[in-house]
Coordinates of C-alpha atoms and ligand atoms in Angstrom, one line a residue:
M1 CA -17.6 -3.8 -6.4
A2 CA -19.7 -1.3 -8.3
V3 CA -16.7 0.6 -9.7
K4 CA -15.2 -2.5 -11.2
N5 CA -18.6 -3.6 -12.6
K6 CA -18.9 -0.4 -14.7
K7 CA -15.8 -1.3 -16.6
L8 CA -17.1 -4.6 -17.9
N9 CA -18.1 -4.6 -21.5
L10 CA -20.9 -6.8 -22.8
K11 CA -18.6 -9.5 -24.0
D12 CA -16.9 -9.8 -20.6
K13 CA -20.2 -9.7 -18.8
Y14 CA -21.5 -12.6 -20.9
Q15 CA -18.3 -14.5 -20.3
Y16 CA -18.7 -14.1 -16.5
L17 CA -22.4 -15.0 -16.7
T18 CA -22.0 -18.2 -18.7
R19 CA -18.6 -19.4 -17.6
D20 CA -17.7 -18.0 -14.3
M21 CA -21.1 -18.7 -12.7
S22 CA -20.4 -22.3 -13.6
W23 CA -18.0 -24.6 -11.8
E24 CA -16.5 -28.0 -11.9
P25 CA -18.1 -30.2 -9.3
T26 CA -15.8 -31.9 -6.8
Y27 CA -17.9 -34.0 -4.5
Q28 CA -20.4 -35.2 -7.1
N29 CA -19.9 -37.0 -10.4
K30 CA -20.7 -34.8 -13.4
E31 CA -22.5 -37.8 -14.9
D32 CA -24.8 -38.0 -11.9
I33 CA -25.6 -34.3 -12.1
Y34 CA -26.4 -34.4 -15.8
P35 CA -27.7 -37.9 -16.2
D36 CA -29.6 -37.3 -19.5
E37 CA -26.7 -36.0 -21.5
R38 CA -25.5 -39.4 -22.8
F39 CA -28.3 -41.8 -23.4
E40 CA -29.2 -40.5 -26.9
G41 CA -25.7 -41.3 -28.1
I42 CA -24.6 -37.7 -28.8
K43 CA -21.0 -37.2 -28.0
I44 CA -19.9 -33.7 -26.8
T45 CA -16.1 -33.4 -26.4
D46 CA -15.8 -29.7 -25.6
W47 CA -18.6 -27.7 -24.2
S48 CA -16.5 -24.5 -24.3
Q49 CA -17.0 -24.4 -28.0
W50 CA -20.6 -23.5 -27.5
E51 CA -21.0 -19.8 -28.4
D52 CA -24.3 -17.9 -28.1
P53 CA -24.0 -15.5 -31.0
F54 CA -26.1 -12.9 -29.2
R55 CA -24.1 -12.9 -25.9
L56 CA -27.1 -11.6 -24.1
T57 CA -26.7 -11.1 -20.4
M58 CA -29.6 -11.4 -18.0
D59 CA -29.7 -7.7 -17.0
A60 CA -29.7 -6.6 -20.7
Y61 CA -32.4 -9.2 -21.4
W62 CA -34.7 -8.0 -18.7
K63 CA -34.3 -4.3 -19.6
Y64 CA -34.9 -4.8 -23.3
Q65 CA -37.8 -7.1 -22.9
A66 CA -39.5 -4.9 -20.3
E67 CA -39.3 -1.9 -22.7
K68 CA -40.9 -4.0 -25.5
E69 CA -43.6 -5.3 -23.2
K70 CA -44.6 -1.8 -22.1
K71 CA -45.1 -0.7 -25.6
L72 CA -47.0 -3.8 -26.5
Y73 CA -49.5 -3.6 -23.7
A74 CA -50.1 0.1 -24.5
I75 CA -51.2 -1.0 -28.0
F76 CA -53.4 -3.8 -26.7
D77 CA -55.1 -1.3 -24.4
A78 CA -55.6 1.2 -27.3
F79 CA -56.9 -1.7 -29.5
A80 CA -59.5 -2.6 -26.9
Q81 CA -60.5 0.9 -26.1
N82 CA -61.1 1.7 -29.8
N83 CA -63.0 -1.5 -30.4
G84 CA -60.4 -2.7 -32.8
H85 CA -62.3 -5.9 -33.5
Q86 CA -64.8 -3.8 -35.6
N87 CA -62.1 -2.8 -38.0
I88 CA -61.0 -6.3 -39.1
S89 CA -61.7 -7.3 -42.7
D90 CA -64.4 -9.7 -41.9
A91 CA -65.4 -11.8 -38.9
R92 CA -64.4 -15.0 -40.6
Y93 CA -60.9 -13.9 -39.8
V94 CA -61.5 -14.4 -36.1
N95 CA -61.7 -18.1 -36.8
A96 CA -58.0 -18.1 -37.7
L97 CA -57.4 -16.6 -34.2
K98 CA -59.4 -19.3 -32.6
L99 CA -57.2 -21.9 -34.3
F100 CA -54.1 -19.9 -33.3
L101 CA -55.1 -19.5 -29.6
T102 CA -56.0 -23.2 -29.2
G103 CA -53.4 -24.7 -31.4
V104 CA -50.3 -22.5 -31.2
S105 CA -50.3 -20.4 -28.0
P106 CA -50.3 -23.6 -25.8
L107 CA -47.3 -24.7 -27.8
E108 CA -45.4 -21.6 -26.7
H109 CA -46.2 -22.7 -23.2
A110 CA -45.0 -26.3 -24.0
A111 CA -41.8 -24.7 -25.5
F112 CA -41.3 -22.8 -22.2
Q113 CA -41.5 -26.1 -20.2
G114 CA -39.3 -27.8 -22.7
Y115 CA -36.5 -25.3 -22.6
A116 CA -36.7 -24.9 -18.9
K117 CA -36.2 -28.7 -18.7
V118 CA -33.4 -29.1 -21.1
G119 CA -31.7 -26.0 -19.6
R120 CA -31.1 -28.2 -16.6
Q121 CA -29.8 -31.1 -18.6
F122 CA -26.6 -29.8 -20.2
S123 CA -23.3 -29.7 -18.5
G124 CA -22.3 -26.8 -20.7
A125 CA -23.1 -23.4 -19.1
G126 CA -23.5 -21.6 -22.4
A127 CA -26.2 -23.9 -23.5
R128 CA -27.9 -23.8 -20.1
V129 CA -28.1 -20.0 -20.2
A130 CA -29.4 -19.9 -23.8
C131 CA -32.1 -22.4 -22.9
Q132 CA -33.1 -20.5 -19.8
M133 CA -33.6 -17.3 -21.8
Q134 CA -35.5 -19.0 -24.5
A135 CA -37.7 -20.6 -21.8
I136 CA -38.6 -17.1 -20.5
D137 CA -39.2 -15.8 -24.1
E138 CA -41.6 -18.7 -24.8
L139 CA -43.5 -18.2 -21.5
R140 CA -43.9 -14.5 -22.4
H141 CA -45.1 -15.4 -26.0
S142 CA -47.8 -17.7 -24.6
Q143 CA -49.0 -14.9 -22.2
T144 CA -48.8 -12.0 -24.7
Q145 CA -50.7 -14.0 -27.3
Q146 CA -53.5 -14.7 -24.9
H147 CA -53.6 -11.0 -24.0
A148 CA -53.5 -10.0 -27.7
M149 CA -56.5 -12.1 -28.4
S150 CA -58.4 -11.7 -25.2
H151 CA -60.3 -8.7 -26.5
Y152 CA -61.9 -10.9 -29.2
N153 CA -63.2 -13.2 -26.6
K154 CA -65.6 -10.4 -25.4
H155 CA -67.1 -10.2 -28.9
F156 CA -66.8 -13.6 -30.5
N157 CA -67.4 -17.2 -29.6
G158 CA -65.0 -20.2 -29.4
L159 CA -62.2 -18.4 -27.6
H160 CA -63.2 -19.1 -24.0
D161 CA -61.3 -22.2 -23.0
A162 CA -58.2 -22.5 -25.1
A163 CA -56.0 -24.4 -22.7
H164 CA -58.7 -27.0 -21.9
M165 CA -59.5 -27.5 -25.6
H166 CA -55.8 -27.9 -26.5
D167 CA -55.6 -30.9 -24.2
R168 CA -58.8 -32.6 -25.5
V169 CA -60.1 -31.6 -28.9
W170 CA -59.4 -34.1 -31.7
F171 CA -57.5 -31.9 -34.1
L172 CA -55.6 -30.1 -31.4
S173 CA -54.0 -33.4 -30.5
V174 CA -52.0 -32.8 -33.7
P175 CA -50.0 -29.8 -32.3
K176 CA -50.1 -31.1 -28.8
S177 CA -48.7 -34.5 -29.7
F178 CA -45.9 -32.8 -31.7
F179 CA -44.6 -31.0 -28.6
D180 CA -45.3 -33.9 -26.3
D181 CA -43.2 -36.0 -28.5
A182 CA -40.3 -33.5 -28.4
R183 CA -40.5 -32.8 -24.7
S184 CA -40.5 -36.6 -23.9
A185 CA -37.4 -37.1 -26.0
G186 CA -33.8 -36.5 -24.8
P187 CA -32.3 -33.0 -24.6
F188 CA -30.4 -33.1 -27.9
E189 CA -33.4 -34.5 -29.8
F190 CA -35.5 -31.7 -28.2
L191 CA -33.1 -29.1 -29.5
T192 CA -32.9 -30.6 -32.9
A193 CA -36.7 -30.9 -33.0
I194 CA -37.7 -27.5 -31.7
S195 CA -34.7 -25.2 -32.1
F196 CA -33.5 -26.5 -35.4
S197 CA -36.3 -28.2 -37.4
F198 CA -39.1 -26.1 -36.0
E199 CA -37.7 -22.7 -35.2
Y200 CA -35.0 -22.5 -37.8
V201 CA -36.3 -24.5 -40.7
L202 CA -40.1 -24.1 -40.4
T203 CA -41.0 -21.2 -38.1
N204 CA -41.3 -18.7 -41.0
L205 CA -44.1 -20.8 -42.4
L206 CA -46.0 -20.4 -39.1
F207 CA -45.3 -16.9 -38.0
V208 CA -45.1 -15.0 -41.3
P209 CA -48.6 -16.2 -42.5
F210 CA -50.3 -15.5 -39.2
M211 CA -48.6 -12.2 -38.6
S212 CA -49.0 -10.9 -42.2
G213 CA -52.4 -12.5 -42.2
A214 CA -53.2 -10.3 -39.2
A215 CA -51.9 -7.2 -41.0
Y216 CA -53.8 -7.9 -44.2
N217 CA -57.0 -8.3 -42.1
G218 CA -56.7 -5.3 -39.9
D219 CA -55.9 -7.1 -36.6
M220 CA -53.4 -4.6 -35.1
A221 CA -53.2 -6.3 -31.7
T222 CA -51.8 -9.5 -33.3
V223 CA -49.5 -7.7 -35.7
T224 CA -48.0 -5.8 -32.7
F225 CA -47.5 -9.1 -30.9
G226 CA -45.7 -10.4 -34.0
F227 CA -43.3 -7.5 -34.1
S228 CA -42.6 -7.8 -30.4
A229 CA -41.8 -11.5 -30.8
Q230 CA -39.7 -11.1 -33.9
S231 CA -36.5 -10.1 -32.1
D232 CA -36.9 -13.2 -29.9
E233 CA -37.5 -15.4 -32.9
A234 CA -34.4 -14.0 -34.6
R235 CA -32.5 -15.1 -31.5
H236 CA -34.2 -18.5 -31.4
M237 CA -33.5 -19.1 -35.1
T238 CA -29.8 -18.3 -34.7
L239 CA -29.7 -20.6 -31.7
G240 CA -31.3 -23.3 -33.8
L241 CA -28.6 -23.1 -36.4
E242 CA -25.7 -22.9 -33.8
V243 CA -27.1 -25.9 -32.0
I244 CA -27.0 -28.1 -35.0
K245 CA -23.6 -27.0 -36.1
F246 CA -22.2 -27.4 -32.6
I247 CA -23.5 -31.0 -32.3
L248 CA -22.3 -31.9 -35.8
E249 CA -18.8 -30.4 -35.2
Q250 CA -18.3 -32.2 -31.8
H251 CA -18.1 -35.7 -33.2
E252 CA -18.7 -37.6 -36.4
D253 CA -20.8 -40.2 -34.6
N254 CA -23.4 -37.5 -34.1
V255 CA -24.1 -37.1 -37.8
P256 CA -26.3 -40.2 -38.4
I257 CA -28.2 -39.5 -35.2
V258 CA -28.9 -35.9 -36.1
Q259 CA -29.8 -36.9 -39.6
K260 CA -32.5 -39.3 -38.3
W261 CA -33.9 -36.6 -36.1
I262 CA -34.0 -34.1 -39.0
D263 CA -35.9 -36.6 -41.1
K264 CA -38.3 -37.2 -38.3
W265 CA -38.9 -33.6 -37.3
F266 CA -39.1 -32.3 -40.8
W267 CA -41.9 -34.7 -41.4
R268 CA -43.7 -34.1 -38.2
G269 CA -43.4 -30.3 -38.8
F270 CA -44.6 -30.5 -42.3
R271 CA -47.7 -32.5 -41.2
L272 CA -48.4 -30.0 -38.4
L273 CA -48.2 -27.1 -40.9
S274 CA -51.1 -28.5 -42.9
L275 CA -53.2 -26.5 -40.3
V276 CA -51.4 -23.3 -41.3
G277 CA -51.8 -24.0 -45.0
M278 CA -55.5 -24.4 -44.6
M279 CA -55.6 -21.1 -42.5
M280 CA -53.8 -19.2 -45.3
D281 CA -55.8 -20.5 -48.2
Y282 CA -59.2 -20.6 -46.6
M283 CA -59.5 -18.8 -43.3
L284 CA -58.1 -15.4 -44.2
P285 CA -60.7 -13.2 -45.9
N286 CA -57.8 -11.0 -47.3
K287 CA -55.2 -13.5 -48.5
V288 CA -51.5 -12.9 -48.2
M289 CA -50.1 -15.6 -50.5
S290 CA -51.0 -19.1 -51.1
W291 CA -49.7 -22.0 -49.1
A292 CA -47.8 -23.3 -52.1
E293 CA -46.1 -20.0 -52.6
A294 CA -45.1 -19.8 -48.9
W295 CA -43.8 -23.3 -49.1
E296 CA -41.7 -22.4 -52.1
V297 CA -40.2 -19.3 -50.6
Y298 CA -39.7 -20.4 -47.0
Y299 CA -39.0 -24.1 -47.5
E300 CA -37.8 -24.9 -51.0
Q301 CA -35.6 -21.8 -51.4
N302 CA -34.5 -21.1 -47.8
G303 CA -34.4 -24.7 -46.8
G304 CA -32.6 -25.6 -50.0
A305 CA -29.8 -23.1 -49.3
L306 CA -29.6 -24.3 -45.7
F307 CA -29.2 -28.0 -46.5
K308 CA -26.6 -27.1 -49.2
D309 CA -24.7 -25.4 -46.4
L310 CA -25.0 -28.5 -44.1
E311 CA -23.7 -30.8 -46.8
R312 CA -20.2 -30.3 -45.6
Y313 CA -21.1 -32.0 -42.3
G314 CA -22.5 -35.0 -44.1
I315 CA -26.1 -33.9 -43.6
R316 CA -28.6 -34.4 -46.5
P317 CA -32.0 -32.8 -47.0
P318 CA -34.9 -34.5 -45.1
K319 CA -35.8 -38.0 -46.4
Y320 CA -39.4 -37.2 -47.5
Q321 CA -38.8 -33.7 -48.7
D322 CA -39.9 -34.5 -52.3
I323 CA -43.2 -35.8 -51.1
A324 CA -43.7 -32.6 -49.0
N325 CA -42.8 -30.4 -52.0
D326 CA -45.3 -32.1 -54.2
A327 CA -48.0 -32.0 -51.4
K328 CA -48.0 -28.2 -51.3
H329 CA -50.5 -28.4 -54.2
H330 CA -52.9 -30.4 -52.1
V331 CA -52.7 -30.2 -48.3
S332 CA -54.6 -27.0 -47.7
H333 CA -57.6 -28.2 -49.8
Q334 CA -57.6 -31.6 -48.2
A335 CA -57.4 -30.2 -44.7
W336 CA -60.2 -27.6 -45.2
S337 CA -62.4 -30.3 -46.7
T338 CA -61.9 -32.3 -43.5
F339 CA -62.7 -29.3 -41.2
Y340 CA -65.7 -28.4 -43.3
Q341 CA -67.2 -31.9 -42.9
Y342 CA -66.4 -32.0 -39.2
G343 CA -67.4 -28.4 -38.4
H344 CA -69.8 -29.7 -35.7
A345 CA -66.8 -30.8 -33.7
T346 CA -64.6 -27.7 -33.9
N347 CA -64.5 -24.5 -31.8
F348 CA -64.3 -22.4 -35.0
H349 CA -66.7 -22.0 -37.9
T350 CA -66.2 -23.4 -41.4
W351 CA -67.7 -22.3 -44.7
M352 CA -67.3 -22.8 -48.4
P353 CA -65.2 -20.2 -50.3
E354 CA -67.1 -17.6 -52.3
K355 CA -66.9 -17.4 -56.0
E356 CA -63.9 -14.9 -56.1
E357 CA -62.1 -17.1 -53.5
L358 CA -62.6 -20.2 -55.6
D359 CA -61.2 -18.3 -58.6
W360 CA -58.2 -17.2 -56.5
L361 CA -57.6 -20.8 -55.6
S362 CA -57.9 -21.9 -59.2
E363 CA -55.3 -19.4 -60.2
K364 CA -52.9 -20.3 -57.4
Y365 CA -53.3 -24.0 -57.9
P366 CA -53.7 -24.3 -61.7
D367 CA -52.8 -28.0 -61.8
T368 CA -54.8 -29.3 -58.9
F369 CA -57.7 -27.1 -57.7
D370 CA -60.1 -27.3 -60.6
K371 CA -59.4 -30.9 -61.2
Y372 CA -59.6 -32.3 -57.7
Y373 CA -61.2 -29.8 -55.3
R374 CA -63.4 -27.2 -56.9
P375 CA -66.1 -29.5 -58.1
R376 CA -66.4 -31.0 -54.6
F377 CA -66.6 -27.5 -53.0
E378 CA -69.2 -26.3 -55.5
H379 CA -71.2 -29.4 -54.8
W380 CA -71.1 -28.7 -51.0
A381 CA -72.0 -25.0 -51.6
K382 CA -75.0 -26.1 -53.6
E383 CA -76.1 -28.6 -51.0
H384 CA -75.8 -25.9 -48.4
A385 CA -77.9 -23.5 -50.5
E386 CA -80.6 -26.1 -50.8
G387 CA -80.7 -26.6 -47.0
R388 CA -78.5 -29.7 -46.8
R389 CA -75.3 -28.3 -45.2
F390 CA -73.0 -31.4 -45.2
Y391 CA -71.6 -32.8 -41.9
N392 CA -69.8 -36.1 -41.7
N393 CA -71.1 -38.1 -38.7
T394 CA -68.4 -40.8 -38.8
L395 CA -65.2 -40.6 -36.8
P396 CA -62.0 -40.7 -39.0
Q397 CA -59.1 -43.1 -38.8
L398 CA -56.1 -41.2 -37.3
C399 CA -52.4 -41.6 -38.0
Q400 CA -50.7 -43.1 -35.0
V401 CA -47.9 -40.6 -35.2
C402 CA -49.0 -37.2 -36.4
Q403 CA -52.6 -37.9 -35.2
I404 CA -54.1 -36.3 -38.4
P405 CA -57.0 -38.2 -40.0
T406 CA -55.6 -40.2 -42.9
I407 CA -56.8 -37.6 -45.4
F408 CA -53.8 -37.1 -47.5
T409 CA -53.2 -38.6 -50.9
E410 CA -50.4 -40.4 -52.6
K411 CA -47.7 -38.4 -54.3
D412 CA -48.3 -39.8 -57.8
D413 CA -52.0 -40.4 -57.4
P414 CA -54.1 -37.6 -55.8
S415 CA -57.2 -39.8 -56.1
M416 CA -55.7 -42.5 -53.8
L417 CA -55.6 -42.0 -50.0
S418 CA -52.2 -42.4 -48.5
H419 CA -52.5 -45.1 -45.9
R420 CA -50.0 -47.5 -44.3
Q421 CA -50.6 -50.1 -41.7
I422 CA -48.3 -52.5 -39.8
E423 CA -48.7 -55.1 -37.1
H424 CA -46.7 -54.6 -33.9
E425 CA -46.9 -57.2 -31.1
G426 CA -50.3 -58.4 -32.2
E427 CA -51.9 -55.0 -32.7
R428 CA -52.5 -53.2 -36.0
Y429 CA -51.4 -49.6 -36.3
H430 CA -52.4 -47.1 -39.0
F431 CA -50.4 -44.2 -40.6
C432 CA -50.9 -41.3 -43.0
S433 CA -47.6 -41.9 -44.8
D434 CA -44.3 -43.6 -45.0
G435 CA -42.8 -40.7 -43.1
C436 CA -45.0 -41.3 -40.0
C437 CA -44.7 -45.1 -40.4
D438 CA -40.9 -44.8 -40.3
I439 CA -41.1 -42.7 -37.1
F440 CA -43.2 -45.4 -35.5
K441 CA -40.9 -48.3 -36.5
D442 CA -37.9 -46.5 -35.0
E443 CA -39.5 -46.2 -31.6
P444 CA -42.7 -48.3 -31.4
E445 CA -42.6 -48.4 -27.6
K446 CA -43.1 -44.6 -27.6
Y447 CA -45.9 -44.3 -30.2
V448 CA -48.0 -47.3 -29.0
Q449 CA -48.8 -45.0 -26.1
A450 CA -50.2 -42.3 -28.3
W451 CA -53.5 -40.9 -26.9
L452 CA -55.6 -40.9 -30.1
P453 CA -58.8 -38.9 -29.7
V454 CA -61.0 -41.1 -31.9
H455 CA -59.9 -44.3 -30.1
Q456 CA -60.4 -42.6 -26.8
I457 CA -64.0 -41.7 -27.7
Y458 CA -64.7 -45.3 -28.8
Q459 CA -63.2 -46.6 -25.6
G460 CA -65.6 -44.4 -23.6
N461 CA -62.9 -42.1 -22.1
C462 CA -64.4 -38.8 -23.3
E463 CA -67.6 -38.5 -21.2
G464 CA -69.8 -40.2 -23.8
G465 CA -70.1 -42.2 -27.0
D466 CA -71.9 -39.8 -29.2
V467 CA -70.3 -36.8 -30.8
E468 CA -72.7 -34.3 -29.2
T469 CA -71.8 -35.3 -25.7
V470 CA -68.1 -35.4 -26.4
V471 CA -68.2 -32.0 -28.0
S472 CA -70.1 -30.2 -25.3
K473 CA -69.1 -32.0 -22.1
Y474 CA -65.6 -33.1 -22.9
Y475 CA -64.4 -30.4 -25.3
H476 CA -66.3 -27.5 -23.7
I477 CA -67.5 -26.4 -27.2
N478 CA -70.8 -24.6 -26.9
I479 CA -73.1 -26.2 -29.4
G480 CA -74.8 -23.8 -31.7
E481 CA -72.5 -21.0 -30.7
D482 CA -68.9 -22.0 -31.3
N483 CA -69.3 -24.8 -33.9
F484 CA -71.1 -25.4 -37.2
E485 CA -71.3 -23.3 -40.4
Y486 CA -70.3 -19.7 -40.3
I487 CA -73.2 -18.3 -42.3
G488 CA -76.0 -17.8 -39.9
S489 CA -73.9 -18.3 -36.8
P490 CA -74.1 -16.0 -33.8
D491 CA -70.6 -14.6 -34.8
H492 CA -71.9 -13.9 -38.3
K493 CA -75.0 -12.2 -37.0
R494 CA -73.0 -10.1 -34.6
W495 CA -70.7 -9.0 -37.4
L496 CA -73.6 -8.0 -39.5
A497 CA -75.0 -6.0 -36.6
I498 CA -71.6 -4.3 -36.2
K499 CA -71.7 -3.4 -39.8
G500 CA -75.3 -2.3 -39.7
K501 CA -76.6 -5.0 -42.0
S502 CA -79.6 -7.3 -41.6
S503 CA -79.0 -11.0 -41.1
D504 CA -81.0 -12.1 -44.2
E505 CA -78.3 -10.7 -46.4
K506 CA -76.7 -14.2 -46.6
A507 CA -73.6 -13.3 -48.5
G508 CA -73.1 -10.2 -46.5
G509 CA -71.0 -12.0 -43.9
A510 CA -68.2 -12.3 -46.3
D511 CA -68.5 -8.8 -47.7
K512 CA -64.9 -7.6 -48.0
N513 CA -66.0 -4.0 -48.5
A514 CA -67.7 -4.0 -45.2
A515 CA -64.6 -2.7 -43.4
Ligands
FE2_1 FE1 -42.3 -18.4 -29.2
FE2_2 FE1 -39.4 -19.3 -30.3
ZN3 ZN1 -49.1 -39.2 -39.9

């Protein structure tokens, strides 16, 4: 009755929603209703211990989110009407959005599917409700990101077919395979992978750089999306921590299983974030902080405190953490070198940093940049200036697990590529690291099925054997518009026209004072 309803406080309402909407089955076995709850070996003795710290009820959720959404779309409209794209720092920035839209927004959608699925798999009602709400959040994130960036699609190239590209383009198989791996795991591994390792431990390294990158570069639509998603992310992060503590507190047998997942998903997340490192150090015309600094703050300090806290459950820091901490001085440079060479097969443009940017990198990476990377970049810049812009026409060897080309180097020898290979049932498999090799060895039957873009091209499964056919027909990248060097590209020319400059002013495309 309505009168009675009014008297319920939020806590009671939440209790009714998560507990009283649930029931003990009488004519079906609980094991048959929730068949996926046990095969991973996780033991849950008391689901009632699950507490959602936010105690958000559905009606409060809808009301709050609808209000946020209204404000958000008002700002998107204003941004479009005022031609907000003309006020960004420099059109090179849009390439970071191309990477985000093809690499990250589809992951929000994958997260939506993942949470919707696991939300059906737990016999505990509290966990089911939390997963359901997060599923809706993630669906909204994928939609609002597409809306936030849709205005740019009217003015710049490479943003026209993000979902299609996510499924096919070689480097996008890196983020795609990450979520495919999580979604095809059991429900507890999914939560450890996404809620804990990704959303709790590593999400700041993805969202803070992109959102403050947007702010530093005048992209108000994306900044506003970031603010709108922040309250959701706070909820997701809290869930991530609660999940892990709940599983660990339920039974001591869960500890080694969770530890193995933390080792695995830390490593996969770290590899995935190479793309973000490259974006921060190379793709933002106005830089926020270096990748190494971000890693120190958001992983070494925050993660350090977290793993100290988890020690009492018998959990130690991720196995290959030291290698990741050392790699912060290298990964962004190695990734950008790769994209620069393969810029004919990407939906965004690449370029060599300008003099001040090279100096910034030298300053931020005093031990590595001048020694290992600057000479190579200056060489490429010189080649380009002399009419020989370098493109690499070979296809690289990919790691069977993270699907990144084996471009990274050994911890103690940055002049040596890190490469592992093993034989499994008569076939040879290649890896970028011990981290990825370990993951394979633990579940070879899963990773032998990996859909590796380079192998698929060679097998003739991508509409053709030559790069040009694959890029245009299979990837839907418009040759000469979306790909190749930034300087002289249609995007660059359009930007110069917006800023009232002629296209022979070669360096003008990167003029920071233009805005
Ligand atoms: Fe999200
Ligand atoms: Fe999230
Ligand atoms: Zn790998």
